[in-house]
Amino acid sequence: MSDLPKSVEIREEGPREGFQIEPGPIPTERKAALVNALAATGLQQIQVCSFVSPKLVPGWADADAMMAMVTPPPGVSFTALWFNAQGLNRALAFRDRLKIYGSISFAASEAFQKKNLNRDRAGQIEAQRALAKAHQDAGVAVTRIGIQAAFGCNYMGDVPPELVVRAVQDAYDVAEEAGATITELMLADTMGWATPLRIERTLGAVRARWPDVAIGLHLHDTRGLGIANAMAGLRMGVAKFDTTVGGLGGCPFAGQPGAPGNICTEELALLCGEMGIETGIDLDALIEAGHLAEDIVGHKLPSELLRSGSLDAFRRKAA
Amino acid sequence: MSDLPKSVEIREEGPREGFQIEPGPIPTERKAALVNALAATGLQQIQVCSFVSPKLVPGWADADAMMAMVTPPPGVSFTALWFNAQGLNRALAFRDRLKIYGSISFAASEAFQKKNLNRDRAGQIEAQRALAKAHQDAGVAVTRIGIQAAFGCNYMGDVPPELVVRAVQDAYDVAEEAGATITELMLADTMGWATPLRIERTLGAVRARWPDVAIGLHLHDTRGLGIANAMAGLRMGVAKFDTTVGGLGGCPFAGQPGAPGNICTEELALLCGEMGIETGIDLDALIEAGHLAEDIVGHKLPSELLRSGSLDAFRRKAA
C-alpha cells in the first residue's frame, strides 16, 4: 500500500454538473447557497458554473448572475467551465473571484469526439490550437490537459491505452506549439467504462511516457464501479479527483438515460479519511451540503453516505 | 494483480434479504417469480427465503408456501436462513429442493451481539453449541462459520482484527467440540464500516491463523464503498461473495434508516466479468431479473448498473 498518497485534492464539480442537468428552473440564489455551503466544508476547489450557450444549457443561463453572488473564502478556489472564446470572456469578467486557466481537451475515442463535437482528430487539433491562442491572447496560462473517454466509449467500445497515449500526445503537441507549460493531466471515464485493471493499465501507459506530470481522475459512477476505480487510482498514487457532492449531475450520453454521473465527493472523502489520507474536508459538513443539494434539486441523489452518515458520528456515540 | 481469482462464486441473497425488509405485502407468486428468474441467470446459489418468526419478519410468513412453488434447475442450489431448531425443521421439510447445512455464527463486536441477540460472548457460545447439536441431531452437517460486524460496529465503533480472530476462534472451538468440519468462513461487514485497508488487515490476520479455510465476504454498501471493498477482497484472492440483485434489502440497524444493504450482484458480476474473472453469470439476464425485482417491490433499487446497462450491449452496437 506504499503508493497511497498522503493527501488528496478532491475537486467539487457538483454545482456546475448538477445545475446543468437538472430540469429546473432552480433560483439563482439557491445555486449560490449550495456554492457557499460547499465553500465552508474544507474543499479547496469548486467548479461553480458553466459559461456556455444558454440555448444548449439553459440551466446555466444565469451563470453570470450567480457569479455576482459568490466569493471564495480564503484558501478556496472557484473555477468555471467554458468551451470557446465567448465563454472565456464571460469568465474573465469575474477574474477577481475565479481561478482562470486554459485547458486542452481531446477524446481518446475519435467516434465520441465526432458524436459529441462533430470534429475528427484533425478538426479537434485545430480547435484546441485556436482555443489555446484565445487564452494566451487574454493573458491566461494554459496549464491543463483533459482526456475524455479514456477508458471506453459507448460509440467505439473498448479504448486501448495506445489511443489515450495518442490523445495525450496530440494535446502536448498543441501545448508545445503554444509554448504552454502543462502541470496537470486529467483522465476522464466519461461514459463509465473503467475498471480497476483498466485504470492501472491506462495510467501505466501514460506514466511510462510522461513520468513527471500529475495525473488526476474524473470518474463517473455509471455502473457502480466508480469508487473501486478511485481506489485503484489511489493505489497508483493519484492525488487529484473530480467529484460531485451527493453524486449531483448525470450522464448526458446516448443509451444511458437516468444513469448516474460523477462519483460522490463525500464517499471519496470518507474512503480517504478512513484510510488516513488527508483531504482537509469536514465530512459531516459535506454531508450537510449534500442534504442541501437534495433539497435544492427536489429529489434524492445517488449517494449512499447521505442516507447513513459518517462513521465518526457512531464512534462518538460508542465512546 | 496475480492474486485475482480465476473464478468467483457470487451467491444471490436478494429474495431472502429483500422480501424480509420491504413493507409489502408482496404476493407469494411474485416472490417465486423472482427466484425462478434468478435461477436462470447462471447464478450457482440463491438464498431464497427465511424460516423465522412471522411476528419478527412478517415478509417471510409465506416462506413455506413459496418453497412449494420453486425448484432449483440442475446446477443451481437454493439455500434458506434460520436461527433455531424450529426454523431448521421448517427447512428440512424442503430438503428435496434446499441445500441444507449448519452455520456457526458470532459477532466480532460483543456490543452488537448484545443489542441484536441479547447475548454476551458466553451466551452466544452456548447458543451456538445448542444449534450445532440440533443440526447434527437432524443429520445436517455444520460446515460454515459466519462472523458479523467484522469491520466495525455502530455500537462499539472500530473493530480491531484481534476481535475478529477471537470470534473465529470461538466458532472453531464450537465446531471442534461438535466434531464439525468447517469448509467456509464468511466475514460480514454488517453495518458498512469496511474500507479496502480494513479488508486487507482483517483478512490478513485471519489468514495468518487459518491459512487453509476459504474466506468469503458478505459486504454491505451502507456508505458507497462496497464495491471497492469487494475489489480489495478479489485482490486478496477472495472467491466467494454474498450479494443481492439490484441491491435488494436494506440496513435494519439503528441509526441508519434508509441505508442500503448488500452490494449489487450485477455490479460485482460486471466488475469480475470486465476483469476476466469467470462468474458463470449472464449479465444481461441478471439485469433483467433486477428490473423484475424493481417491478415486484414497486420502487427503484440502489443499483446504478440497472440504469445504464452492460458494456457488452454497447460493444455489440459499436462493432
PDB file of N, CA, C and O in Angstrom, chain A residues 311 314-315 318-319, chain B residues 109 151-160 193:
ATOM      1  N   LEU A 311     -18.943   7.689   9.845  1.00  0.00           N
ATOM      2  CA  LEU A 311     -18.615   6.738  10.910  1.00  0.00           C
ATOM      3  C   LEU A 311     -18.241   7.459  12.199  1.00  0.00           C
ATOM      4  O   LEU A 311     -18.470   6.936  13.291  1.00  0.00           O
ATOM      5  N   PHE A 314     -20.931   7.705  14.731  1.00  0.00           N
ATOM      6  CA  PHE A 314     -21.121   6.468  15.511  1.00  0.00           C
ATOM      7  C   PHE A 314     -19.992   6.280  16.521  1.00  0.00           C
ATOM      8  O   PHE A 314     -20.225   5.811  17.634  1.00  0.00           O
ATOM      9  N   ARG A 315     -18.781   6.625  16.106  1.00  0.00           N
ATOM     10  CA  ARG A 315     -17.653   6.492  17.051  1.00  0.00           C
ATOM     11  C   ARG A 315     -17.879   7.356  18.280  1.00  0.00           C
ATOM     12  O   ARG A 315     -17.611   6.939  19.394  1.00  0.00           O
ATOM     13  N   ALA A 318     -20.389   5.699  20.476  1.00  0.00           N
ATOM     14  CA  ALA A 318     -19.908   4.450  21.084  1.00  0.00           C
ATOM     15  C   ALA A 318     -18.897   4.716  22.196  1.00  0.00           C
ATOM     16  O   ALA A 318     -18.739   3.905  23.105  1.00  0.00           O
ATOM     17  N   ALA A 319     -18.217   5.861  22.117  1.00  0.00           N
ATOM     18  CA  ALA A 319     -17.092   6.130  23.045  1.00  0.00           C
ATOM     19  C   ALA A 319     -17.597   6.322  24.480  1.00  0.00           C
ATOM     20  O   ALA A 319     -18.729   6.681  24.708  1.00  0.00           O
TER      21      ALA A 319
ATOM     22  N   SER B 109     -18.086  -7.989  17.386  1.00  0.00           N
ATOM     23  CA  SER B 109     -18.385  -6.962  18.388  1.00  0.00           C
ATOM     24  C   SER B 109     -19.409  -7.520  19.372  1.00  0.00           C
ATOM     25  O   SER B 109     -20.550  -7.802  19.001  1.00  0.00           O
ATOM     26  N   PHE B 151     -15.865  -5.634  10.579  1.00  0.00           N
ATOM     27  CA  PHE B 151     -15.030  -4.499  10.174  1.00  0.00           C
ATOM     28  C   PHE B 151     -15.377  -3.211  10.901  1.00  0.00           C
ATOM     29  O   PHE B 151     -14.775  -2.160  10.640  1.00  0.00           O
ATOM     30  N   GLY B 152     -16.350  -3.289  11.810  1.00  0.00           N
ATOM     31  CA  GLY B 152     -16.752  -2.103  12.552  1.00  0.00           C
ATOM     32  C   GLY B 152     -18.181  -2.287  13.006  1.00  0.00           C
ATOM     33  O   GLY B 152     -18.875  -3.186  12.528  1.00  0.00           O
ATOM     34  N   CYS B 153     -18.602  -1.452  13.945  1.00  0.00           N
ATOM     35  CA  CYS B 153     -19.888  -1.672  14.615  1.00  0.00           C
ATOM     36  C   CYS B 153     -20.487  -0.335  15.054  1.00  0.00           C
ATOM     37  O   CYS B 153     -19.802   0.479  15.665  1.00  0.00           O
ATOM     38  N   ASN B 154     -21.747  -0.140  14.766  1.00  0.00           N
ATOM     39  CA  ASN B 154     -22.413   1.102  15.179  1.00  0.00           C
ATOM     40  C   ASN B 154     -22.425   1.285  16.694  1.00  0.00           C
ATOM     41  O   ASN B 154     -22.565   2.405  17.172  1.00  0.00           O
ATOM     42  N   TYR B 155     -22.336   0.172  17.456  1.00  0.00           N
ATOM     43  CA  TYR B 155     -22.447   0.270  18.908  1.00  0.00           C
ATOM     44  C   TYR B 155     -21.090   0.284  19.585  1.00  0.00           C
ATOM     45  O   TYR B 155     -20.933   0.818  20.667  1.00  0.00           O
ATOM     46  N   MET B 156     -20.092  -0.292  18.914  1.00  0.00           N
ATOM     47  CA  MET B 156     -18.761  -0.385  19.516  1.00  0.00           C
ATOM     48  C   MET B 156     -17.787   0.567  18.852  1.00  0.00           C
ATOM     49  O   MET B 156     -16.795   0.974  19.444  1.00  0.00           O
ATOM     50  N   GLY B 157     -18.021   0.907  17.585  1.00  0.00           N
ATOM     51  CA  GLY B 157     -17.054   1.697  16.830  1.00  0.00           C
ATOM     52  C   GLY B 157     -16.148   0.764  16.043  1.00  0.00           C
ATOM     53  O   GLY B 157     -16.594  -0.267  15.536  1.00  0.00           O
ATOM     54  N   ASP B 158     -14.869   1.117  15.936  1.00  0.00           N
ATOM     55  CA  ASP B 158     -13.935   0.274  15.179  1.00  0.00           C
ATOM     56  C   ASP B 158     -13.795  -1.098  15.839  1.00  0.00           C
ATOM     57  O   ASP B 158     -13.828  -1.209  17.060  1.00  0.00           O
ATOM     58  N   VAL B 159     -13.656  -2.119  15.014  1.00  0.00           N
ATOM     59  CA  VAL B 159     -13.477  -3.492  15.493  1.00  0.00           C
ATOM     60  C   VAL B 159     -12.083  -3.947  15.071  1.00  0.00           C
ATOM     61  O   VAL B 159     -11.836  -4.164  13.888  1.00  0.00           O
ATOM     62  N   PRO B 160     -11.167  -4.081  16.013  1.00  0.00           N
ATOM     63  CA  PRO B 160      -9.808  -4.471  15.627  1.00  0.00           C
ATOM     64  C   PRO B 160      -9.765  -5.911  15.143  1.00  0.00           C
ATOM     65  O   PRO B 160     -10.570  -6.748  15.580  1.00  0.00           O
ATOM     66  N   TRP B 193     -18.809  -0.631   7.704  1.00  0.00           N
ATOM     67  CA  TRP B 193     -17.624   0.037   8.228  1.00  0.00           C
ATOM     68  C   TRP B 193     -16.356  -0.299   7.450  1.00  0.00           C
ATOM     69  O   TRP B 193     -15.287   0.258   7.715  1.00  0.00           O
TER      70      TRP B 193
END
